mmCIF file of C-alpha atoms in Angstrom:
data_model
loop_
_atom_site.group_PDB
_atom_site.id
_atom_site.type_symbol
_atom_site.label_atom_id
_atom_site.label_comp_id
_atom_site.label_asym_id
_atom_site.label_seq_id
_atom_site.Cartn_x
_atom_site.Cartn_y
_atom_site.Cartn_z
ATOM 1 C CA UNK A 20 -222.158 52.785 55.959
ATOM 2 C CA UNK A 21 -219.266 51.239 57.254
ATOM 3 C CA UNK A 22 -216.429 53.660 58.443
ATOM 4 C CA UNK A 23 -214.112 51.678 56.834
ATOM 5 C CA UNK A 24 -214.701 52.634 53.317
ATOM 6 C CA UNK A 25 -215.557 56.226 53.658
ATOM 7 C CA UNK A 26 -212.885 58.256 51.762
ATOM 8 C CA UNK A 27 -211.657 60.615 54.290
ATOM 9 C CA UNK A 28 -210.607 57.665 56.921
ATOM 10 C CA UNK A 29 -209.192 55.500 54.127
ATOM 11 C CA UNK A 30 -206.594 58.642 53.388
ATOM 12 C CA UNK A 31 -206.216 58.656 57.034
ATOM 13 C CA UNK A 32 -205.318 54.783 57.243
ATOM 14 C CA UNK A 33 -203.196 55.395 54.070
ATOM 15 C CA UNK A 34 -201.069 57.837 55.404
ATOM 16 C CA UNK A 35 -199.843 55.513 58.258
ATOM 17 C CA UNK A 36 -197.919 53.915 55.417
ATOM 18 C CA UNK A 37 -195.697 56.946 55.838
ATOM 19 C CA UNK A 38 -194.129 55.405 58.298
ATOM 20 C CA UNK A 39 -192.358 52.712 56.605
ATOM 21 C CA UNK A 40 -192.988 50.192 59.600
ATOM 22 C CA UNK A 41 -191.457 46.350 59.081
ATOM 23 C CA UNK A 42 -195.208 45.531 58.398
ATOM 24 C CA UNK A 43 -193.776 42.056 56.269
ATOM 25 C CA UNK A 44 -193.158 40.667 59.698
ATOM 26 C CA UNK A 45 -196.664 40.573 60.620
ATOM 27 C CA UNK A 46 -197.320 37.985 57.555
ATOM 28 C CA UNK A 47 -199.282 35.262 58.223
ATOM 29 C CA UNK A 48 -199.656 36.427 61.803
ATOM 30 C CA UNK A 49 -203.419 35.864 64.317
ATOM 31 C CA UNK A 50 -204.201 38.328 66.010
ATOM 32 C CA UNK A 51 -206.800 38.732 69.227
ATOM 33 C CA UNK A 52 -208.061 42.284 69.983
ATOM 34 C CA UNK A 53 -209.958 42.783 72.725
ATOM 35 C CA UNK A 54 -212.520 46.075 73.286
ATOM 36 C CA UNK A 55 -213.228 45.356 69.287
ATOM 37 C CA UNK A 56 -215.779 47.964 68.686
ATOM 38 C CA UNK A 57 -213.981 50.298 71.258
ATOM 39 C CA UNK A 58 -212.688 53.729 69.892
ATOM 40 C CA UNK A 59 -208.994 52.013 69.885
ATOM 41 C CA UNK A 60 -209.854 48.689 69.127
ATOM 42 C CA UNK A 61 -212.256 49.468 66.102
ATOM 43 C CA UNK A 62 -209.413 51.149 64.408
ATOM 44 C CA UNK A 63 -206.549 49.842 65.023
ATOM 45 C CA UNK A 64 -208.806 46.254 63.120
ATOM 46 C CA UNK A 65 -209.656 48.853 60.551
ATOM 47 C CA UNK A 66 -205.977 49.334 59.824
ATOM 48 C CA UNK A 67 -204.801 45.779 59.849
ATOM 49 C CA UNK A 68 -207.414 44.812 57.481
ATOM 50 C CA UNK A 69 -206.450 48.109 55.519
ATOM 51 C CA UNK A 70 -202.415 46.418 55.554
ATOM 52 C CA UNK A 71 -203.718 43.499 54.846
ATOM 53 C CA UNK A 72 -205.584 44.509 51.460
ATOM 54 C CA UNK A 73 -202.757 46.419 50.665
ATOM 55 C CA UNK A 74 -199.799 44.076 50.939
ATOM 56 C CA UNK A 75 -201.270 40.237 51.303
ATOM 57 C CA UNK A 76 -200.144 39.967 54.849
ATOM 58 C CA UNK A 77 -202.610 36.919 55.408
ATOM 59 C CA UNK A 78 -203.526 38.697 58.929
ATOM 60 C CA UNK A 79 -206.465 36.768 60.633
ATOM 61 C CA UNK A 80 -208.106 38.743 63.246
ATOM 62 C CA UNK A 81 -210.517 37.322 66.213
ATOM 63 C CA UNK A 82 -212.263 40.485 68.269
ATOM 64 C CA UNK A 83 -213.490 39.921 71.187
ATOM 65 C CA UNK A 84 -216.874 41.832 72.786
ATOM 66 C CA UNK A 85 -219.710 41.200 74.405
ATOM 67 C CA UNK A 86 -222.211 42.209 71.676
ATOM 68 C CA UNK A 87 -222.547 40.406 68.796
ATOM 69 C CA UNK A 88 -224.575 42.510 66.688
ATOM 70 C CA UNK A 89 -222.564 45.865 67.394
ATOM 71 C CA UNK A 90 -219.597 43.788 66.408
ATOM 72 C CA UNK A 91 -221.324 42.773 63.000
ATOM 73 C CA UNK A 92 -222.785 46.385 62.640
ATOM 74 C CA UNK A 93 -219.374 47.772 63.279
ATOM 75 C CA UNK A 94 -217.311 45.704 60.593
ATOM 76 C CA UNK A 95 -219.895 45.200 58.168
ATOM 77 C CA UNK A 96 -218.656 43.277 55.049
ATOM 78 C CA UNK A 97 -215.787 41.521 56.845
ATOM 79 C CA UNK A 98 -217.336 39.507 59.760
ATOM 80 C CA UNK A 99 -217.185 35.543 59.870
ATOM 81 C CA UNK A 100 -214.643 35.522 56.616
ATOM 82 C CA UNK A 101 -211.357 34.353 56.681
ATOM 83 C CA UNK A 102 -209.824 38.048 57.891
ATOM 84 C CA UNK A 103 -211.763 38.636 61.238
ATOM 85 C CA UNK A 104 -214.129 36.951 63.588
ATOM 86 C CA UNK A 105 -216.178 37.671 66.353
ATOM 87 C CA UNK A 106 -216.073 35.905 70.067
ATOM 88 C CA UNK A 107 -218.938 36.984 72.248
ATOM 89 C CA UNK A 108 -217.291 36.953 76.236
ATOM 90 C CA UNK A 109 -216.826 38.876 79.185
ATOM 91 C CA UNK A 110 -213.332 38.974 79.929
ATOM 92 C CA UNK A 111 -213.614 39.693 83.905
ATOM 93 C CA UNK A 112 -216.479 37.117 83.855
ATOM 94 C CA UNK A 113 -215.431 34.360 81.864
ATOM 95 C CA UNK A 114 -212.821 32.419 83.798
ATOM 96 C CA UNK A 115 -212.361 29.616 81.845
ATOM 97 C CA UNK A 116 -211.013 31.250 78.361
ATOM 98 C CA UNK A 117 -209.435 28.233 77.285
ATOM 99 C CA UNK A 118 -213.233 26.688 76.641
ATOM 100 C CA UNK A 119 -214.044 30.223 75.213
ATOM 101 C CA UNK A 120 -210.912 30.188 72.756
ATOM 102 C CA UNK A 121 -211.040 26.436 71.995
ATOM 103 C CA UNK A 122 -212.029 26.821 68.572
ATOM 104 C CA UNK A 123 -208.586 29.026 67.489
ATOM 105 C CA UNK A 124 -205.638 26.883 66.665
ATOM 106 C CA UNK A 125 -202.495 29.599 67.105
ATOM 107 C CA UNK A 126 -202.628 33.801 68.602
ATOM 108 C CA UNK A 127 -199.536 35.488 67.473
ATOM 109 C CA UNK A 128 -200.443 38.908 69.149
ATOM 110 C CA UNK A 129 -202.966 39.929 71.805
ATOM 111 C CA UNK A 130 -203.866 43.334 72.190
ATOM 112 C CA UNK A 131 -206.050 44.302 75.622
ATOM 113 C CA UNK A 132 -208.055 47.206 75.112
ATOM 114 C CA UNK A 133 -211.024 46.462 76.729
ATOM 115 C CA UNK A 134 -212.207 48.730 79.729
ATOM 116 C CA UNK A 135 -214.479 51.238 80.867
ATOM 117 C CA UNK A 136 -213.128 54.190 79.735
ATOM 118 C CA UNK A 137 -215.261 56.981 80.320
ATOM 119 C CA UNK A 138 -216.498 59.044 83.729
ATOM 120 C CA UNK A 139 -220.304 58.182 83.793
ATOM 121 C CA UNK A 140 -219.318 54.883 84.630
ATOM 122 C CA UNK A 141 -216.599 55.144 86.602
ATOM 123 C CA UNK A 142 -219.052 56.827 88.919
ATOM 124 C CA UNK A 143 -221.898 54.268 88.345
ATOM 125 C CA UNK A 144 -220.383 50.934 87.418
ATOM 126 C CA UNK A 145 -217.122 51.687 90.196
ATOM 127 C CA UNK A 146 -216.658 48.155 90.764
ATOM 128 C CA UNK A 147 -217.138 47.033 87.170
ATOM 129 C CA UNK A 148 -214.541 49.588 86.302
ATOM 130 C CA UNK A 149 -211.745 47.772 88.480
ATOM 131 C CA UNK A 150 -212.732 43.617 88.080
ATOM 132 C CA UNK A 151 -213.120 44.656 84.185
ATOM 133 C CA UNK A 152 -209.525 45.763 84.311
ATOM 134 C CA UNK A 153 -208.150 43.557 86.575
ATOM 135 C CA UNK A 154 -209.841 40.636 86.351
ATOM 136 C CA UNK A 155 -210.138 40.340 82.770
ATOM 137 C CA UNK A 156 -206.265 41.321 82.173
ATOM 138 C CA UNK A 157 -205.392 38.880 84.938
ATOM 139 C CA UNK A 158 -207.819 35.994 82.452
ATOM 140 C CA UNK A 159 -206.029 37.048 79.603
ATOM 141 C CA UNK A 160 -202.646 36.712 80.701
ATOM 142 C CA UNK A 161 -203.261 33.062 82.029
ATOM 143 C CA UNK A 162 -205.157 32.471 78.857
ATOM 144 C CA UNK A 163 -201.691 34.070 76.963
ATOM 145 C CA UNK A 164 -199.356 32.181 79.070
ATOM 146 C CA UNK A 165 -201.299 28.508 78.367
ATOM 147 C CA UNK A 166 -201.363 29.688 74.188
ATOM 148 C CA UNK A 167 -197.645 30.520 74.318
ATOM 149 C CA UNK A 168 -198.340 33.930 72.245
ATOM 150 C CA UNK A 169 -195.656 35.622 70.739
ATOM 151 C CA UNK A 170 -195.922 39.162 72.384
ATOM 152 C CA UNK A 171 -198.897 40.728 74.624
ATOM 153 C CA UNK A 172 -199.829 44.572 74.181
ATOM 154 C CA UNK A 173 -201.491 45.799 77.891
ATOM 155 C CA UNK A 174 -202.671 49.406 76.694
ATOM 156 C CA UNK A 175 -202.244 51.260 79.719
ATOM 157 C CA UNK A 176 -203.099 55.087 80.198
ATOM 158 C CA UNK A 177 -201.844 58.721 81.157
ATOM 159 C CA UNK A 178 -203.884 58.180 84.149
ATOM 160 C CA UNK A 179 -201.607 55.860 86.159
ATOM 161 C CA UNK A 180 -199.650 59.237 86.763
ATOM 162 C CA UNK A 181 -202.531 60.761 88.934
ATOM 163 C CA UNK A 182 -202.286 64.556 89.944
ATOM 164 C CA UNK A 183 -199.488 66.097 88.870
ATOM 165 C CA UNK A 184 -198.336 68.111 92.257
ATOM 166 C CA UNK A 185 -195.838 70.820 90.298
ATOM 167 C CA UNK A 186 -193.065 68.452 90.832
ATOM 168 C CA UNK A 187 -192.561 67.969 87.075
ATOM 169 C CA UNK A 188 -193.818 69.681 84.019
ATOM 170 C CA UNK A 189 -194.051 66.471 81.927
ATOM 171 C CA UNK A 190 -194.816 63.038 82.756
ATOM 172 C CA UNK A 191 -191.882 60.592 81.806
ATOM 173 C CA UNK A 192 -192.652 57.165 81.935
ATOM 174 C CA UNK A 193 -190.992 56.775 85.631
ATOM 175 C CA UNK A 194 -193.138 59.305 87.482
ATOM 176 C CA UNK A 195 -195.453 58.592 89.963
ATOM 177 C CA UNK A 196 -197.925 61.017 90.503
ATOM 178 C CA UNK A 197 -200.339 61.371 93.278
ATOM 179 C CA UNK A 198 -203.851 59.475 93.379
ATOM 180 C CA UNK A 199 -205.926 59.288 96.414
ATOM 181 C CA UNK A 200 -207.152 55.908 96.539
ATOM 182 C CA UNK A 201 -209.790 56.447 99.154
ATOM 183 C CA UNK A 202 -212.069 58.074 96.225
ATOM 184 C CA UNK A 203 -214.595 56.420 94.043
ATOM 185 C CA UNK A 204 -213.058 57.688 91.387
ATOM 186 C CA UNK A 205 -209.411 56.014 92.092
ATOM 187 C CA UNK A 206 -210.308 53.165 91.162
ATOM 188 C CA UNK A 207 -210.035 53.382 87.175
ATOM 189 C CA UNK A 208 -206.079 54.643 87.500
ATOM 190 C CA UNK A 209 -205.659 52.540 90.875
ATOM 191 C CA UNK A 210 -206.682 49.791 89.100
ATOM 192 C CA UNK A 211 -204.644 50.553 85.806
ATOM 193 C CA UNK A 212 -201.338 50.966 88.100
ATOM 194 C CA UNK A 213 -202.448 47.029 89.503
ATOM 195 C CA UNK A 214 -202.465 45.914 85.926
ATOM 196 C CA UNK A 215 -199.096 46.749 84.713
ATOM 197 C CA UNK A 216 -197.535 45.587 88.102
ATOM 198 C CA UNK A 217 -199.147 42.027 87.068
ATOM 199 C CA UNK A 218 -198.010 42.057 83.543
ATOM 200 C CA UNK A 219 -195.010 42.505 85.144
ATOM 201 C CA UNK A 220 -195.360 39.830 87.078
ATOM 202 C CA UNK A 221 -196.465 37.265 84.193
ATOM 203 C CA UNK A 222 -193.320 38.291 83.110
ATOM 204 C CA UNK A 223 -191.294 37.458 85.589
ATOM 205 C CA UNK A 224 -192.896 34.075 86.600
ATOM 206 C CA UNK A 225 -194.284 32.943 83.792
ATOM 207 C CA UNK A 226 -191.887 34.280 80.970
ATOM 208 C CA UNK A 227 -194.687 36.060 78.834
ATOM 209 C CA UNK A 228 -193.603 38.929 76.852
ATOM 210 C CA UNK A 229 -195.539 42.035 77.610
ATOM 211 C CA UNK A 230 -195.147 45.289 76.248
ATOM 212 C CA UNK A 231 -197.281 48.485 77.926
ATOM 213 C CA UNK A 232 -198.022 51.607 75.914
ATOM 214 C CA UNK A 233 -199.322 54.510 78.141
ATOM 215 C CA UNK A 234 -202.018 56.052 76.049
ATOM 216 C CA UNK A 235 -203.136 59.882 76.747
ATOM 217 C CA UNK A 236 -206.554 61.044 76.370
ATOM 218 C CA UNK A 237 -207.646 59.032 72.660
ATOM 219 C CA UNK A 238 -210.371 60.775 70.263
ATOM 220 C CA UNK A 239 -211.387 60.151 66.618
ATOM 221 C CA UNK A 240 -213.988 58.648 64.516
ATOM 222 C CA UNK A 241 -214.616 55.556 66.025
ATOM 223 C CA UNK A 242 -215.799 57.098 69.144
ATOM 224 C CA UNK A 243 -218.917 55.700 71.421
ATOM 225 C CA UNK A 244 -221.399 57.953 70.901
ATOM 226 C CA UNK A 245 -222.558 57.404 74.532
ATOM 227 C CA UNK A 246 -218.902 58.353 75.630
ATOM 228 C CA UNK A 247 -219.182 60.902 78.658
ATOM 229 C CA UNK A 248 -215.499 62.294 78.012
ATOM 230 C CA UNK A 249 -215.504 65.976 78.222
ATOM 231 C CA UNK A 250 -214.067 65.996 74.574
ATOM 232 C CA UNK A 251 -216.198 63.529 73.189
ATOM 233 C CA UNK A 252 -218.850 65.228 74.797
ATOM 234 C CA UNK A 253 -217.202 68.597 73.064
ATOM 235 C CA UNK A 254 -217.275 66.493 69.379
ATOM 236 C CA UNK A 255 -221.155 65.225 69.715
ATOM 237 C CA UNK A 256 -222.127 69.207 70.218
ATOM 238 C CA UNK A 257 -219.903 70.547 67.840
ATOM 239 C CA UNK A 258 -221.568 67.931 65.618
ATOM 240 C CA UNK A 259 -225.143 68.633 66.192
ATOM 241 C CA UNK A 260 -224.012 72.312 65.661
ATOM 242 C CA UNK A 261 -224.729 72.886 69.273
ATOM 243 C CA UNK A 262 -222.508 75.298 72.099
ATOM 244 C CA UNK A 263 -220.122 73.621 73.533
ATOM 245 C CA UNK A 264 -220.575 72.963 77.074
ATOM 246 C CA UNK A 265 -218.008 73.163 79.505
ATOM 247 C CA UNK A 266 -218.511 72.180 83.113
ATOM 248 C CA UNK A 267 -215.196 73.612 84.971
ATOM 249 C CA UNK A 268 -213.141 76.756 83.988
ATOM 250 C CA UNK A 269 -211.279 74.505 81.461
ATOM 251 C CA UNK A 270 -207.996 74.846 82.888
ATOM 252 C CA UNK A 271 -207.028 71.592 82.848
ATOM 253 C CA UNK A 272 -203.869 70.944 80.473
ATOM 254 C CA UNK A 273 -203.655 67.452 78.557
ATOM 255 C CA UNK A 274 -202.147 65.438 76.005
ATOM 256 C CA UNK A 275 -204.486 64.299 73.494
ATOM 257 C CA UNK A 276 -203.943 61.734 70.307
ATOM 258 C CA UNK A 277 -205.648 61.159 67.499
ATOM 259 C CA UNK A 278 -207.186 57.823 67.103
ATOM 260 C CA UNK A 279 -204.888 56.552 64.054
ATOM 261 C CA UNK A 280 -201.614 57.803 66.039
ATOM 262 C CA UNK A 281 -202.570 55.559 68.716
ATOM 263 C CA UNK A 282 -202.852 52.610 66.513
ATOM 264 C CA UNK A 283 -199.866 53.277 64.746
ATOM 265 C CA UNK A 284 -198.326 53.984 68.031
ATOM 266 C CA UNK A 285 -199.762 50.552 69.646
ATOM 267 C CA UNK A 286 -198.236 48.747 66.316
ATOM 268 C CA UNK A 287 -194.601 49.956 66.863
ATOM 269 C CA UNK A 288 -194.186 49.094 70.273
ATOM 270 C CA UNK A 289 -195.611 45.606 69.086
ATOM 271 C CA UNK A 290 -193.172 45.576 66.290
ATOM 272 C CA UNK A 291 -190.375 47.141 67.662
ATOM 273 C CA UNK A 292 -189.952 47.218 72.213
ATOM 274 C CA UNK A 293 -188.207 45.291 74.220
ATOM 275 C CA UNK A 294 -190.144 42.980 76.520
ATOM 276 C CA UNK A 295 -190.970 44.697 79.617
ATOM 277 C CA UNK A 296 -190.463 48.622 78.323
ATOM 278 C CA UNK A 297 -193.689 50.915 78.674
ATOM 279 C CA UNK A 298 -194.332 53.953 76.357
ATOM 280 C CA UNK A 299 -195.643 57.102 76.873
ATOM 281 C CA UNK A 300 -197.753 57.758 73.781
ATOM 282 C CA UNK A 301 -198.706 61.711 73.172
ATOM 283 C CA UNK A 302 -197.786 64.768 70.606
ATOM 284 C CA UNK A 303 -196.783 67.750 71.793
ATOM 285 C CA UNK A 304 -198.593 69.502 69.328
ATOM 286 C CA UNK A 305 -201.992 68.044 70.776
ATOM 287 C CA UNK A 306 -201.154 68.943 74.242
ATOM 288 C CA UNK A 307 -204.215 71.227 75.143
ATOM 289 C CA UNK A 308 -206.290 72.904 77.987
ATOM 290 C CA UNK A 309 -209.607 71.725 78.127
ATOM 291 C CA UNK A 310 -211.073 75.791 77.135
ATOM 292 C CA UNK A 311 -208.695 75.681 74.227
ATOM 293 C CA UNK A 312 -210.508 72.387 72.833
ATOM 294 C CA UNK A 313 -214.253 73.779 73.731
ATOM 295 C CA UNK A 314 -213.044 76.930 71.620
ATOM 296 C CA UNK A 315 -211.625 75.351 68.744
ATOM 297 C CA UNK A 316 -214.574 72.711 67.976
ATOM 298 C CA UNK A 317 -216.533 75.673 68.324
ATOM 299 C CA UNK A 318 -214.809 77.757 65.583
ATOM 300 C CA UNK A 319 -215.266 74.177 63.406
ATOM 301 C CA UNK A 320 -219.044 74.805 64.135
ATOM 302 C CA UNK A 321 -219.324 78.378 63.958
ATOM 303 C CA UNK A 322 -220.873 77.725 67.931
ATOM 304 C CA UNK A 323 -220.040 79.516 71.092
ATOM 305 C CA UNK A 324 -218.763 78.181 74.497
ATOM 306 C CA UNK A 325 -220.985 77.752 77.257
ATOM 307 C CA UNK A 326 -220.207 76.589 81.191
ATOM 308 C CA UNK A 327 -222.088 74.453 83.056
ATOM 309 C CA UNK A 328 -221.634 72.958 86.114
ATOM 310 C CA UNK A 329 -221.721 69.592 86.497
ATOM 311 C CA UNK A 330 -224.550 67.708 88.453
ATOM 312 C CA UNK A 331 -223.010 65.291 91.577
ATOM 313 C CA UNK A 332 -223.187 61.830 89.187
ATOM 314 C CA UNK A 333 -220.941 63.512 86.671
ATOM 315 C CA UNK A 334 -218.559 65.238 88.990
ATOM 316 C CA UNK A 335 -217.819 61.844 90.872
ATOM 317 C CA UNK A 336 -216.182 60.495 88.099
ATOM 318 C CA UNK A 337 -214.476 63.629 86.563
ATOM 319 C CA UNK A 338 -210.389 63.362 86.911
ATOM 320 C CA UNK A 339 -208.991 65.905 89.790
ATOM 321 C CA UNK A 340 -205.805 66.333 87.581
ATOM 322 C CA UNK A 341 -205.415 69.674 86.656
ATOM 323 C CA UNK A 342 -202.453 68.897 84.554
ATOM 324 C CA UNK A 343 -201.409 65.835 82.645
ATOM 325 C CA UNK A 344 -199.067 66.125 79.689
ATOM 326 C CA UNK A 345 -196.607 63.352 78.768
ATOM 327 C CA UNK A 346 -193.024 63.387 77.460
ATOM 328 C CA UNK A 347 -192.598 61.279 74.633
ATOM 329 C CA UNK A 348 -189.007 61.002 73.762
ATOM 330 C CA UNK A 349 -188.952 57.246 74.428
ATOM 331 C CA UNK A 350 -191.466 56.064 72.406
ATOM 332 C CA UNK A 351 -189.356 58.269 69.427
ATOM 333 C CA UNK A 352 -186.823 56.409 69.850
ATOM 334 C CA UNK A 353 -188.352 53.143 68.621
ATOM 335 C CA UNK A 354 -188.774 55.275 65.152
ATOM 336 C CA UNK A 355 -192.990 56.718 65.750
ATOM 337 C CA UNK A 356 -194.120 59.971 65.279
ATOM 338 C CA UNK A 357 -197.634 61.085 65.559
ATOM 339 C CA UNK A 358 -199.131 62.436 62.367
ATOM 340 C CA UNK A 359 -202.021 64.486 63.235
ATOM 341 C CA UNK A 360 -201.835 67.411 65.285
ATOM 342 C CA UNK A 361 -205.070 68.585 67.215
ATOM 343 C CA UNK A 362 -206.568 70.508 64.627
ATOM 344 C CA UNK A 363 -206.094 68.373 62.051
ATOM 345 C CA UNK A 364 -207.464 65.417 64.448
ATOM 346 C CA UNK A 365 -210.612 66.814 65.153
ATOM 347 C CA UNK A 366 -211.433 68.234 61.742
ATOM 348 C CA UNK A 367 -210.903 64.845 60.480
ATOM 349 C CA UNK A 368 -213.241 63.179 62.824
ATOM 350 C CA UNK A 369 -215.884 66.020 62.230
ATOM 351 C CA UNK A 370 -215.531 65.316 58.684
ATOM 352 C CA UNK A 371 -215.981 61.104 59.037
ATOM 353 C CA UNK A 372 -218.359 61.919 61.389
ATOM 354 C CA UNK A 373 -220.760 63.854 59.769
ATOM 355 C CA UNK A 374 -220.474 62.198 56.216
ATOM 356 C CA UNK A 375 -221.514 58.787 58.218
ATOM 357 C CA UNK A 376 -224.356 60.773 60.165
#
């Protein structure tokens, strides 16, 4: 079944109504999401179809991936109508994008989600982690630039701020953490830090308007089920009714957010920053050590916590930050609030989860 029309997400998408967004100004807008069947990008079409239905916005999406069939799997029922359509590419790969786009007429809004995004392949794809970021940003800017878009959403991440070294308690969105870059696993937030300094750049030069959100660490119901996240490694046990495994102490502090608060967070920097500005986007209520998570998907499951250490694959691509929580005062002040705390997150995805298993 399609995600989309089970009844607890549809409440979920509902209640981003709540926050009385200008949504009339994205009538008769195009948009091009990249990372389509990602966690982020799955949802955030799922919601602009959802506006769509429930206001006649006449919002035409085109997702971009590079598998066809998980594309058609994922939006079952809407793929290759007039809403949303599929173009098969590799963003890093694909240099020419103009040949690649040449059948859409007008982009309003491009929205760049697609990366690798988990640590398994940050230790075994390290060099598809960074030309996938950079190289496919750096194509989609030029391709952006040459389309005359309206507005360009980069979504960055928490990770650009590296270790936090005690300096500051929360990350504000002009800290600069530590990262040594002479790791294998640098180059995922090395690489990250590279692509907002060119957005900046198209900026600059070519007069594109960018805006950044700085995600924190994303979960939900449209996750990959081959995700190697420690949470989303939590979720898949406390699914299967398993012990949660953790493979450190679980010390490590974060801010999380809930799929939906993400989106709605994406759509209100769209809708509402200045060109240039980059948001932290977090809840202070889902700022969490890792132990604290393992327990309280285990309580969900009626499951204990187990530790493991992890083998050398895993631990190469593991984050070294200890502590990572973000200040989100700015992003506040463009009118968002996050609507699901960390409990209410994760028994919501549990719940979607399971009724689509």
């Amino acid at each position: 079944m399609n995600i989309f029309f089970n009844e607890k997400y549809q409440t979920d998408l509902r209640s981003l109504l709540d926050l009385n967004f200008n949504w009339e100004k994205l009538k008769g807008s195009s948009f091009l999401i990249t990372g389509a069947t990602g966690l982020i990008g799955h949802s955030l079409i799922d919601f602009l179809l959802f506006l769509d239905k429930e206001f006649s916005l006449d919002i035409k999406i085109f997702g971009t991936g590079r598998n066809k069939n998980k594309f058609y799997k994922s939006f079952e029922g809407f793929c290759d109508s007039s809403k949303l359509n599929f173009i098969e590419c590799d963003l890093s790969k694909d240099f020419d994008l103009q040949n690649v786009f040449s059948s859409i007429n007008k982009i309003d809004y491009v929205v760049h989600l697609a990366s690798n995004t988990h640590p398994l392949l940050y230790s075994t794809q390290p060099v598809e982690t960074i030309t996938t970021n950079v190289f496919g940003l750096y194509n989609l800017l030029n391709l952006s630039s040459v389309l005359n878009v309206s507005r360009f959403v980069f979504a960055s991440s928490v990770e650009v701020y590296g270790e936090n070294r005690g300096d500051e308690k929360y990350f504000s969105e002009n800290y600069c953490g530590y990262i040594n870059s002479n790791t294998l696993r640098a180059g995922y937030p090395e690489s990250k830090r590279l692509c907002e300094s060119l957005c900046q750049a198209f900026i600059a030069q070519k007069k594109l308007d960018v805006v950044i959100p700085r995600l924190s660490r994303v979960y939900g119901p449209t996750m990959q089920m081959d995700d190697s996240k420690a949470l989303s490694q939590f979720i898949k046990k406390a699914l299967n009714r398993e012990d949660i495994v953790l493979k450190s102490e679980g010390n490590q502090f974060y801010s999380y957010t809930y799929v939906l608060d993400a989106v709605s967070a994406v759509l209100c920097i769209l809708l509402n920053a200045p060109c240039g500005e980059v948001y932290n986007v977090s809840s202070p209520a889902s700022d969490i050590t890792l132990k604290e998570l393992a327990e309280l998907l285990a309580s969900f499951s009626n499951t204990s916590v187990v530790f493991d250490l992890p083998d050398e694959t895993e631990r190469k691509g593991y984050s070294t930050a200890t502590q990572a929580v973000m200040d989100n005062k700015k992003i506040l002040s463009l009118g968002w609030k996050p609507l699901f705390d960390i409990k209410n997150g994760l028994q919501n995805t549990l719940e979607i989860l399971r009724a689509l298993s």
